[in-house]
Short mmCIF file of C-alpha atoms and ligand atoms in Angstrom, two decimals:
data_model
loop_
_atom_site.label_atom_id
_atom_site.label_comp_id
_atom_site.label_asym_id
_atom_site.label_seq_id
_atom_site.Cartn_x
_atom_site.Cartn_y
_atom_site.Cartn_z
CA MET S 1 0.03 0.25 -0.19
CA SER S 2 1.28 3.30 -0.90
CA ASP S 3 1.95 6.17 1.82
CA ARG S 4 -0.79 8.51 -0.67
CA LEU S 5 -3.89 10.43 0.90
CA PRO S 6 -6.84 9.65 -1.23
CA GLY S 7 -7.90 12.44 -2.82
CA PHE S 8 -11.50 13.17 -3.23
CA SER S 9 -12.97 10.39 -5.87
CA THR S 10 -11.81 7.97 -4.31
CA LEU S 11 -13.06 8.36 -1.01
CA ALA S 12 -16.44 9.82 -2.46
CA VAL S 13 -17.02 6.19 -3.20
CA HIS S 14 -14.88 4.18 -0.08
CA ALA S 15 -14.37 6.41 3.01
CA GLY S 16 -16.42 4.82 5.62
CA ALA S 17 -17.19 1.00 3.52
CA GLN S 18 -15.58 -2.09 3.76
CA PRO S 19 -17.28 -5.34 2.17
CA ASP S 20 -20.32 -6.34 4.95
CA PRO S 21 -17.24 -8.41 7.70
CA THR S 22 -20.71 -11.53 7.44
CA THR S 23 -21.20 -11.68 4.39
CA GLY S 24 -18.92 -10.36 1.98
CA ALA S 25 -21.31 -7.60 0.40
CA ARG S 26 -19.21 -4.86 -1.33
CA ALA S 27 -21.96 -1.89 -1.40
CA THR S 28 -23.74 -0.76 2.16
CA PRO S 29 -26.19 -3.43 2.86
CA ILE S 30 -28.96 -1.67 4.65
CA TYR S 31 -29.46 -1.73 7.88
CA GLN S 32 -32.94 -2.53 8.56
CA THR S 33 -33.43 -2.53 12.34
CA THR S 34 -34.64 -0.74 14.62
CA SER S 35 -32.51 -2.84 17.91
CA PHE S 36 -29.13 -4.42 18.32
CA VAL S 37 -28.50 -7.47 20.60
CA PHE S 38 -25.68 -6.23 22.83
CA ASN S 39 -23.50 -9.24 23.94
CA ASP S 40 -23.87 -8.86 27.86
CA ALA S 41 -25.41 -7.10 30.40
CA ASP S 42 -21.55 -6.09 31.25
CA HIS S 43 -21.49 -4.31 27.59
CA ALA S 44 -25.33 -3.60 28.42
CA ALA S 45 -24.83 -1.13 30.47
CA SER S 46 -20.61 0.19 29.25
CA LEU S 47 -23.04 0.78 26.42
CA PHE S 48 -25.39 2.85 27.62
CA GLY S 49 -22.55 5.33 29.80
CA LEU S 50 -20.38 5.83 27.03
CA GLN S 51 -17.47 3.99 28.10
CA ALA S 52 -18.03 1.76 25.47
CA PHE S 53 -18.83 2.39 21.51
CA GLY S 54 -21.77 -0.31 19.36
CA ASN S 55 -24.78 0.42 18.07
CA ILE S 56 -27.78 -0.04 20.61
CA TYR S 57 -30.76 1.20 18.88
CA THR S 58 -31.34 3.14 15.81
CA ARG S 59 -32.79 6.50 16.82
CA ILE S 60 -29.43 7.07 18.28
CA GLY S 61 -27.29 5.54 15.04
CA ASN S 62 -27.27 2.34 12.43
CA PRO S 63 -24.50 1.24 11.16
CA THR S 64 -25.73 2.36 7.51
CA ASN S 65 -25.52 5.61 8.68
CA ALA S 66 -22.05 5.23 10.48
CA VAL S 67 -20.61 4.51 7.10
CA LEU S 68 -22.76 7.94 5.54
CA GLU S 69 -21.72 9.58 8.74
CA GLU S 70 -17.82 8.62 8.46
CA ARG S 71 -17.90 9.32 4.78
CA VAL S 72 -18.97 12.69 4.40
CA ALA S 73 -16.97 13.57 7.65
CA ALA S 74 -14.22 12.15 4.83
CA LEU S 75 -15.43 15.00 2.69
CA GLU S 76 -15.10 18.23 4.20
CA GLY S 77 -12.24 17.53 6.43
CA GLY S 78 -13.86 17.01 9.49
CA THR S 79 -13.48 15.33 12.29
CA ALA S 80 -17.33 13.61 12.27
CA ALA S 81 -21.10 13.05 11.33
CA LEU S 82 -24.03 13.00 12.89
CA ALA S 83 -26.48 12.23 9.99
CA VAL S 84 -30.56 13.54 10.72
CA ALA S 85 -33.79 12.79 9.18
CA SER S 86 -33.52 16.31 7.47
CA GLY S 87 -32.02 19.48 7.09
CA HIS S 88 -33.67 20.92 9.40
CA ALA S 89 -33.67 18.35 11.29
CA ALA S 90 -29.31 18.98 11.45
CA GLN S 91 -29.92 22.51 12.22
CA VAL S 92 -31.80 22.25 15.29
CA VAL S 93 -30.48 19.82 16.81
CA VAL S 94 -26.74 21.69 16.41
CA LEU S 95 -28.66 25.50 17.94
CA GLN S 96 -30.91 22.52 20.59
CA GLN S 97 -26.33 22.20 21.82
CA LEU S 98 -25.19 25.68 22.02
CA LEU S 99 -28.05 28.28 22.92
CA GLN S 100 -29.76 28.46 25.83
CA PRO S 101 -33.63 29.70 26.07
CA GLY S 102 -32.19 34.01 25.85
CA ASP S 103 -29.65 33.35 23.75
CA GLU S 104 -29.01 34.63 20.42
CA PHE S 105 -27.63 34.15 17.06
CA ILE S 106 -26.44 35.46 14.46
CA ALA S 107 -27.54 34.16 10.86
CA ALA S 108 -26.55 35.90 7.84
CA ARG S 109 -30.02 37.37 6.29
CA LYS S 110 -29.45 34.97 2.03
CA LEU S 111 -30.69 32.23 3.55
CA TYR S 112 -33.74 29.32 2.03
CA GLY S 113 -36.69 29.87 2.77
CA GLY S 114 -37.43 27.40 4.93
CA SER S 115 -34.55 27.98 7.66
CA ILE S 116 -36.00 31.80 7.92
CA ASN S 117 -39.47 30.51 8.88
CA GLN S 118 -37.16 27.88 10.94
CA PHE S 119 -35.06 30.87 12.17
CA SER S 120 -37.68 33.12 12.46
CA HIS S 121 -40.54 31.63 14.80
CA ALA S 122 -39.89 28.10 15.20
CA PHE S 123 -36.64 28.71 17.39
CA LYS S 124 -38.33 31.81 19.12
CA SER S 125 -40.95 29.77 21.42
CA PHE S 126 -37.27 28.12 21.78
CA GLY S 127 -35.98 31.10 23.63
CA TRP S 128 -33.75 31.35 20.33
CA ASN S 129 -33.43 34.93 18.88
CA VAL S 130 -31.60 35.12 15.86
CA VAL S 131 -30.13 37.90 15.10
CA TRP S 132 -30.05 38.53 10.30
CA ALA S 133 -27.04 39.66 9.36
CA ASP S 134 -25.88 40.45 5.90
CA SER S 135 -22.95 39.12 4.23
CA ASP S 136 -22.31 41.29 1.51
CA ASP S 137 -21.11 44.04 4.31
CA ILE S 138 -18.85 41.51 6.32
CA ALA S 139 -19.20 45.02 9.66
CA SER S 140 -22.80 43.81 10.20
CA PHE S 141 -21.28 40.50 11.41
CA GLU S 142 -19.41 42.92 13.85
CA ARG S 143 -22.03 44.08 14.68
CA ALA S 144 -24.76 42.60 15.77
CA VAL S 145 -22.10 40.87 18.59
CA THR S 146 -24.09 40.10 22.30
CA PRO S 147 -22.41 39.14 25.54
CA ARG S 148 -25.75 35.90 24.45
CA THR S 149 -25.11 35.60 20.69
CA LYS S 150 -23.93 31.32 20.70
CA ALA S 151 -23.57 31.09 17.38
CA ILE S 152 -22.93 32.26 13.80
CA PHE S 153 -24.98 30.99 11.48
CA ILE S 154 -24.14 31.54 6.89
CA GLU S 155 -25.07 28.81 3.40
CA SER S 156 -21.35 28.44 1.65
CA ILE S 157 -23.92 29.09 -0.97
CA ALA S 158 -26.31 31.11 -0.44
CA ASN S 159 -29.28 31.02 -1.48
CA PRO S 160 -31.58 32.08 -3.69
CA GLY S 161 -29.34 33.87 -5.61
CA GLY S 162 -26.04 31.81 -5.64
CA SER S 163 -24.29 34.03 -3.77
CA ILE S 164 -20.89 33.09 -2.46
CA THR S 165 -20.29 34.58 0.82
CA ASP S 166 -16.56 35.43 2.35
CA ILE S 167 -16.49 32.15 4.66
CA GLU S 168 -13.21 32.88 6.05
CA ALA S 169 -14.15 37.21 6.56
CA ILE S 170 -17.26 35.95 8.82
CA SER S 171 -14.93 33.25 10.44
CA THR S 172 -12.39 35.89 11.81
CA VAL S 173 -15.89 37.89 13.61
CA ALA S 174 -16.36 34.51 14.88
CA ARG S 175 -13.52 33.84 16.50
CA LYS S 176 -13.33 37.39 18.24
CA ALA S 177 -16.30 36.09 19.73
CA GLY S 178 -15.46 33.67 20.76
CA VAL S 179 -18.48 31.12 19.80
CA PRO S 180 -18.74 28.79 16.63
CA LEU S 181 -19.03 29.93 12.96
CA ILE S 182 -21.69 26.80 11.65
CA VAL S 183 -21.99 26.45 7.55
CA ASP S 184 -24.82 24.90 5.50
CA ASN S 185 -22.80 23.92 2.58
CA THR S 186 -26.05 22.36 0.83
CA LEU S 187 -25.56 24.08 -2.44
CA ALA S 188 -21.79 23.64 -2.91
CA SER S 189 -21.96 20.36 -1.94
CA PRO S 190 -17.52 19.31 -0.60
CA TYR S 191 -16.70 18.83 -3.88
CA LEU S 192 -16.96 22.83 -4.70
CA ILE S 193 -16.52 23.82 -1.44
CA ARG S 194 -15.17 22.76 2.38
CA PRO S 195 -15.79 25.57 4.53
CA ILE S 196 -13.75 23.42 7.60
CA ASP S 197 -10.77 25.08 5.28
CA HIS S 198 -11.75 28.34 5.59
CA GLY S 199 -12.50 28.31 9.03
CA ALA S 200 -15.67 27.06 9.15
CA ASP S 201 -15.88 25.53 13.11
CA ILE S 202 -19.32 23.11 12.33
CA VAL S 203 -21.22 22.37 8.29
CA VAL S 204 -24.64 21.19 7.80
CA HIS S 205 -25.65 19.42 5.39
CA SER S 206 -29.50 19.50 3.23
CA LEU S 207 -28.52 15.44 2.13
CA THR S 208 -31.80 15.46 0.42
CA LYS S 209 -29.45 18.07 -2.55
CA PHE S 210 -26.30 17.82 -3.91
CA LEU S 211 -25.62 15.20 -1.93
CA GLY S 212 -27.92 12.39 -2.58
CA GLY S 213 -28.42 14.36 -6.07
CA HIS S 214 -30.55 12.15 -7.20
CA GLY S 215 -34.17 14.09 -5.60
CA ASN S 216 -35.52 10.56 -3.49
CA SER S 217 -34.24 10.52 -0.08
CA LEU S 218 -34.86 13.70 3.10
CA GLY S 219 -31.77 13.58 5.50
CA GLY S 220 -29.66 16.22 6.87
CA ILE S 221 -26.13 15.97 8.27
CA ILE S 222 -24.23 17.96 11.43
CA VAL S 223 -19.79 17.71 10.79
CA ASP S 224 -17.85 18.55 13.74
CA ALA S 225 -14.48 20.44 12.47
CA GLY S 226 -12.86 19.64 15.85
CA THR S 227 -11.38 22.70 16.37
CA PHE S 228 -13.76 24.59 18.67
CA ASP S 229 -12.96 25.07 22.80
CA TRP S 230 -15.95 24.09 23.98
CA SER S 231 -15.41 24.90 28.01
CA ARG S 232 -14.35 28.36 27.69
CA GLY S 233 -16.20 30.51 29.12
CA GLY S 234 -17.95 28.30 30.50
CA LYS S 235 -20.65 29.60 27.51
CA TYR S 236 -21.42 25.51 26.40
CA PRO S 237 -22.18 23.50 29.00
CA MET S 238 -24.81 21.38 27.22
CA LEU S 239 -20.20 20.45 26.21
CA SER S 240 -18.61 22.00 29.40
CA GLU S 241 -20.28 21.09 32.43
CA PRO S 242 -21.04 17.08 34.04
CA ARG S 243 -24.05 15.34 32.30
CA PRO S 244 -26.36 14.05 34.77
CA GLU S 245 -28.22 12.02 32.12
CA TYR S 246 -24.88 10.39 31.37
CA HIS S 247 -23.42 9.72 35.29
CA GLY S 248 -21.79 13.41 35.51
CA ILE S 249 -18.84 12.57 32.64
CA ARG S 250 -18.06 15.83 31.14
CA LEU S 251 -18.46 15.61 26.59
CA GLN S 252 -15.83 17.85 26.05
CA GLU S 253 -13.02 16.44 28.51
CA THR S 254 -13.58 13.16 27.47
CA PHE S 255 -14.34 12.94 23.71
CA GLY S 256 -11.90 15.57 23.09
CA ASN S 257 -11.91 17.11 19.08
CA PHE S 258 -15.32 15.29 18.28
CA ALA S 259 -17.54 15.57 21.27
CA PHE S 260 -19.66 18.47 18.88
CA ALA S 261 -20.48 15.90 17.38
CA ILE S 262 -20.96 13.02 20.33
CA ALA S 263 -23.02 16.25 22.12
CA CYS S 264 -25.37 16.46 19.43
CA ARG S 265 -26.09 12.54 18.66
CA VAL S 266 -26.29 11.34 22.14
CA LEU S 267 -28.40 15.19 23.63
CA GLY S 268 -29.64 15.65 20.60
CA LEU S 269 -30.90 13.57 18.50
CA ARG S 270 -31.15 10.43 21.27
CA ASP S 271 -33.85 13.58 22.84
CA LEU S 272 -36.09 15.32 19.76
CA GLY S 273 -35.48 11.72 17.74
CA PRO S 274 -35.17 13.14 14.10
CA ALA S 275 -33.22 9.72 13.31
CA LEU S 276 -32.31 8.98 9.18
CA SER S 277 -33.64 5.72 8.49
CA PRO S 278 -30.85 3.93 6.87
CA PHE S 279 -33.24 3.53 3.66
CA ASN S 280 -32.52 6.60 3.54
CA ALA S 281 -29.04 6.23 4.39
CA PHE S 282 -28.66 4.07 0.96
CA MET S 283 -30.27 5.88 -1.27
CA ILE S 284 -27.79 8.58 -0.29
CA LEU S 285 -24.94 7.74 -0.06
CA THR S 286 -25.04 6.07 -4.09
CA GLY S 287 -25.82 9.23 -4.46
CA ILE S 288 -22.76 10.83 -2.88
CA GLU S 289 -20.57 7.71 -4.33
CA THR S 290 -20.55 10.08 -8.20
CA LEU S 291 -20.59 13.30 -6.79
CA PRO S 292 -18.14 14.49 -7.82
CA LEU S 293 -18.56 13.81 -12.25
CA ARG S 294 -22.44 15.42 -11.60
CA MET S 295 -21.25 18.03 -9.42
CA GLN S 296 -19.27 19.18 -11.95
CA LYS S 297 -21.49 18.98 -15.09
CA HIS S 298 -24.28 20.54 -12.74
CA CYS S 299 -22.18 23.83 -13.25
CA ASP S 300 -20.39 23.64 -16.29
CA ASN S 301 -24.07 23.39 -17.47
CA ALA S 302 -25.29 26.31 -15.13
CA LYS S 303 -22.99 28.34 -16.67
CA ALA S 304 -23.98 27.63 -20.43
CA VAL S 305 -26.64 29.13 -18.74
CA ALA S 306 -26.68 31.40 -17.27
CA GLU S 307 -24.43 32.80 -20.39
CA PHE S 308 -27.10 32.57 -22.17
CA LEU S 309 -30.48 33.88 -20.09
CA ALA S 310 -28.10 37.19 -19.62
CA GLY S 311 -28.11 37.53 -24.00
CA HIS S 312 -31.42 36.87 -24.25
CA PRO S 313 -32.98 39.98 -24.86
CA ALA S 314 -36.67 38.83 -22.34
CA VAL S 315 -33.97 38.67 -19.36
CA ALA S 316 -33.59 42.08 -17.61
CA SER S 317 -30.13 41.09 -15.39
CA VAL S 318 -28.48 37.79 -14.22
CA SER S 319 -27.41 36.31 -10.52
CA TYR S 320 -24.64 33.83 -11.29
CA ALA S 321 -21.23 34.10 -9.38
CA GLY S 322 -19.14 32.12 -12.37
CA LEU S 323 -20.03 35.12 -14.30
CA ALA S 324 -17.07 36.94 -14.92
CA SER S 325 -20.25 40.34 -15.23
CA ASP S 326 -21.38 38.91 -11.87
CA LYS S 327 -20.38 40.61 -7.70
CA TYR S 328 -19.13 37.49 -6.45
CA ASN S 329 -17.39 36.88 -9.62
CA GLN S 330 -14.57 37.28 -7.24
CA LEU S 331 -15.02 35.30 -3.87
CA ALA S 332 -16.13 32.72 -6.61
CA ARG S 333 -12.92 31.96 -7.86
CA LYS S 334 -11.19 32.33 -4.95
CA TYR S 335 -13.80 29.87 -2.80
CA ALA S 336 -15.48 27.77 -5.77
CA PRO S 337 -13.32 27.86 -8.53
CA LYS S 338 -14.62 24.33 -9.92
CA GLY S 339 -17.53 25.79 -10.83
CA ALA S 340 -20.29 28.52 -8.77
CA GLY S 341 -22.51 25.76 -7.92
CA ALA S 342 -25.32 24.75 -9.45
CA VAL S 343 -28.51 27.35 -8.75
CA PHE S 344 -29.05 30.84 -9.12
CA THR S 345 -32.16 33.29 -9.75
CA PHE S 346 -31.62 36.30 -13.05
CA SER S 347 -35.37 38.58 -13.30
CA LEU S 348 -37.17 39.55 -16.28
CA LYS S 349 -38.41 42.73 -17.11
CA GLY S 350 -41.53 41.77 -17.44
CA GLY S 351 -41.78 41.03 -13.81
CA TYR S 352 -43.70 39.12 -11.72
CA ASP S 353 -46.40 37.74 -14.61
CA ALA S 354 -43.36 36.87 -17.69
CA GLY S 355 -42.02 34.84 -14.61
CA VAL S 356 -45.39 33.14 -13.47
CA SER S 357 -45.55 32.86 -17.69
CA LEU S 358 -41.66 32.11 -18.33
CA VAL S 359 -42.73 28.50 -15.30
CA SER S 360 -46.55 27.46 -16.73
CA LYS S 361 -44.06 27.00 -20.89
CA LEU S 362 -41.39 25.35 -19.57
CA GLN S 363 -41.72 21.41 -20.12
CA LEU S 364 -38.43 20.06 -19.26
CA PHE S 365 -37.23 22.09 -16.48
CA SER S 366 -40.41 20.65 -13.98
CA HIS S 367 -42.16 23.59 -11.56
CA LEU S 368 -41.12 22.71 -7.62
CA ALA S 369 -39.99 22.92 -4.36
CA ASN S 370 -36.66 21.65 -4.61
CA VAL S 371 -32.76 22.53 -5.78
CA GLY S 372 -30.07 19.19 -6.80
CA ASP S 373 -32.19 16.65 -8.59
CA THR S 374 -30.05 15.52 -11.74
CA ARG S 375 -33.38 17.32 -13.56
CA SER S 376 -34.03 20.66 -13.94
CA LEU S 377 -36.27 22.42 -11.27
CA VAL S 378 -37.39 26.01 -12.16
CA ILE S 379 -39.56 27.89 -9.60
CA HIS S 380 -41.24 31.66 -8.83
CA PRO S 381 -39.21 32.17 -4.80
CA ALA S 382 -41.91 35.47 -4.16
CA SER S 383 -45.13 33.96 -4.44
CA THR S 384 -43.69 30.04 -3.32
CA THR S 385 -40.52 29.86 -0.99
CA HIS S 386 -39.59 32.99 0.21
CA SER S 387 -43.95 34.40 -0.19
CA GLN S 388 -44.24 34.58 3.91
CA LEU S 389 -41.20 37.56 3.44
CA ASP S 390 -43.33 41.26 3.00
CA ASP S 391 -42.19 43.09 0.16
CA ALA S 392 -38.31 44.77 1.53
CA ALA S 393 -37.72 40.97 2.99
CA LYS S 394 -38.11 39.07 -0.71
CA VAL S 395 -35.97 42.19 -1.86
CA LYS S 396 -33.33 41.35 0.23
CA SER S 397 -32.93 38.37 0.50
CA GLY S 398 -32.32 38.02 -3.25
CA ALA S 399 -36.68 37.33 -4.17
CA GLY S 400 -37.84 40.31 -5.06
CA PRO S 401 -41.07 40.34 -7.42
CA ASP S 402 -39.76 39.13 -11.09
CA VAL S 403 -36.86 36.40 -9.87
CA VAL S 404 -36.81 33.09 -10.60
CA ARG S 405 -34.67 30.44 -9.57
CA LEU S 406 -33.25 27.64 -11.50
CA SER S 407 -31.72 24.23 -10.28
CA ILE S 408 -29.83 23.36 -12.92
CA GLY S 409 -29.34 19.06 -13.87
CA ILE S 410 -27.31 17.19 -15.45
CA GLU S 411 -29.27 17.08 -18.96
CA ASP S 412 -27.00 18.40 -22.48
CA LYS S 413 -27.22 21.84 -22.29
CA GLU S 414 -28.70 22.08 -25.93
CA ASP S 415 -31.53 21.11 -24.03
CA LEU S 416 -32.32 23.34 -20.73
CA ILE S 417 -31.38 26.46 -23.67
CA ALA S 418 -34.32 25.03 -26.42
CA ASP S 419 -36.85 24.48 -23.27
CA LEU S 420 -36.36 28.59 -21.53
CA GLU S 421 -35.86 30.59 -25.37
CA GLN S 422 -38.74 28.16 -26.26
CA ALA S 423 -40.47 29.61 -23.18
CA LEU S 424 -39.52 32.80 -22.88
CA GLY S 425 -40.10 33.74 -26.56
CA ALA S 426 -43.37 31.49 -26.92
C1 PLP M 1 -33.01 22.59 1.73
C2 PLP M 1 -32.72 22.92 2.47
C3 PLP M 1 -32.06 22.74 3.71
C4 PLP M 1 -33.01 22.43 4.24
O1 PLP M 1 -33.16 20.84 4.03
P1 PLP M 1 -34.50 19.64 4.36
O2 PLP M 1 -33.52 18.83 4.35
O3 PLP M 1 -35.24 19.83 3.33
O4 PLP M 1 -35.07 19.55 5.80
C5 PLP M 1 -31.10 23.81 4.44
N1 PLP M 1 -30.88 24.47 4.14
C6 PLP M 1 -30.79 24.40 2.20
C7 PLP M 1 -28.96 25.90 1.78
C8 PLP M 1 -31.26 23.98 1.74
O5 PLP M 1 -31.66 24.05 0.98
#
């Protein structure tokens, strides 16, 4: 065996997986079981007391899910990961470890519409207060820091406009404030951007999108970078203080640089319950094997479609960081040199009505509320994903009334362009 460290494509196929020790099965089996037999009473007690690692019950962990966790941790360059039922479940489990009622977290205003809702309403009812900042104005993050701030949350490539976030600049603010930086890396995937390399302490994903990649399974994941010292300043008692539910152990002291992933599993997933089905873990693992191939094709197609739209007379503007003229092109060259992703927006000269009409005329593009599928997708955010926002907030989050969002699939780009051409022209 050579000492070479495996490359990204090799990890995408192999990380975390081995032939099944009992059957020799080469693909990772679906361990479709709720629970696992203990060797004896001592073994059971040590598993429950966190003195040994092993399988207990699928709400807390499952061998199929464990392969997925190891694979995504390897692709992101983290120390450990925890798979959960959805991207939104990942967000709630992460923040539950960090915030007490009355605490605050700072979030970029440009976010997936569902996250804006989750943060503004559901989290408020837990006493977790979101403070909005603007990723185009780094100082707005600094100004938002208070003694109650416990985390900063951003997207690497932000929904819906595909803008690129300056992760390193915001990481500097987080370090200075002594709080972890959480990066939602859903739209980039680790193939395009690895936020931990740029200072992220925690990475979350909706696996539902590019990682699974085929629009068939929901899932979410939390990756621990292993970089944050949770004992500093007594701000994170879930990690630094003795846990009564585990005989008084302190998670940071016991688990060191993967304590956050452990906390998410044994305090978050165990008690809140959003476990990922092993069947979905299997589907998502299969998807990840082709992530590098798919992602490159997604990006190459997106660039061709964005260039076509930018030259079309019915189009007012295109917001795609992969275009040389785009406001975020410098950041794209720095953070995502292989491609600026495949989700972006454009606006039509004919405004709201033209947007609605375009969506209804497209044939190859599916009109639906998802991104990151092999199929090309279209939606009009102002009337759907971002409809709960008032007009000013819509514009601020990149979802004004004239804006259409595309998620470009892996079909032939000529067919995608022909479909847009007929829908724009007719
Ligand atoms: C879809 C999505 C989510 C939520 O994920 P679910 O799996 O739908 O719960 C969070 N962030 C981003 C950027 C997304 O695209």
